[in-house]
Amino acid sequence: MKYITYALTFILISKMAVAQPQAKTDKEVSKEMYDKLEKVKSFPPDDYVTKTQELRKEIDRYIELKKGVCTGDFSTFVLTQKDLEESRRKLTRVEKDLCFRELRAFQVTYLNNLFIAKKNYLNFLHDQRLKKLDEIRDESLRSLKSTYDKQLISPKSKKR
């Protein structure tokens, strides 16, 4: 019975350890966000609006958290109570500067990629409108031709 209890406890602890997601480091999260930024350029134009709205929320959240890290409001590490007591210091001026430069580079990349995606979207809309304009022109010409064809004397009626 004792071994069964140990075995069940071991299994339960193993499942709990597997069920809990692993915390990502700051570098992993930053890499993930930069990967998402690279995908912005290649958004399909017909999905541009929905995909950018979804991504914008995530990017805004990341930027706010990153600003908090840069100002020293948040830590990028999970701290134990002992570490928490020892980590009362803020970021140095050089660390803050580096953090804000990284944040600015991220935002510049985001804006540039968003510009490319928006440009592709506008070109897509422009092409659609030009096609529609061509269709309207063709329909107008057909209608005009049909109207005048009815007014003109047809070759068959001349023979009579």
Coordinates of C-alpha atoms in Angstrom, one line a residue, residues 129-145:
R129 CA -11.7 49.1 -57.9
L130 CA -10.1 49.3 -61.3
K131 CA -11.6 46.0 -62.3
K132 CA -15.0 47.2 -61.0
L133 CA -14.6 50.4 -63.0
D134 CA -13.8 48.4 -66.2
E135 CA -16.9 46.3 -65.6
I136 CA -19.1 49.4 -65.1
R137 CA -17.6 50.9 -68.3
D138 CA -18.3 47.8 -70.3
E139 CA -21.8 47.5 -69.0
S140 CA -22.5 51.2 -69.8
L141 CA -21.2 50.7 -73.3
R142 CA -23.4 47.6 -73.8
S143 CA -26.4 49.5 -72.5
L144 CA -25.7 52.5 -74.8
K145 CA -25.2 50.3 -77.8

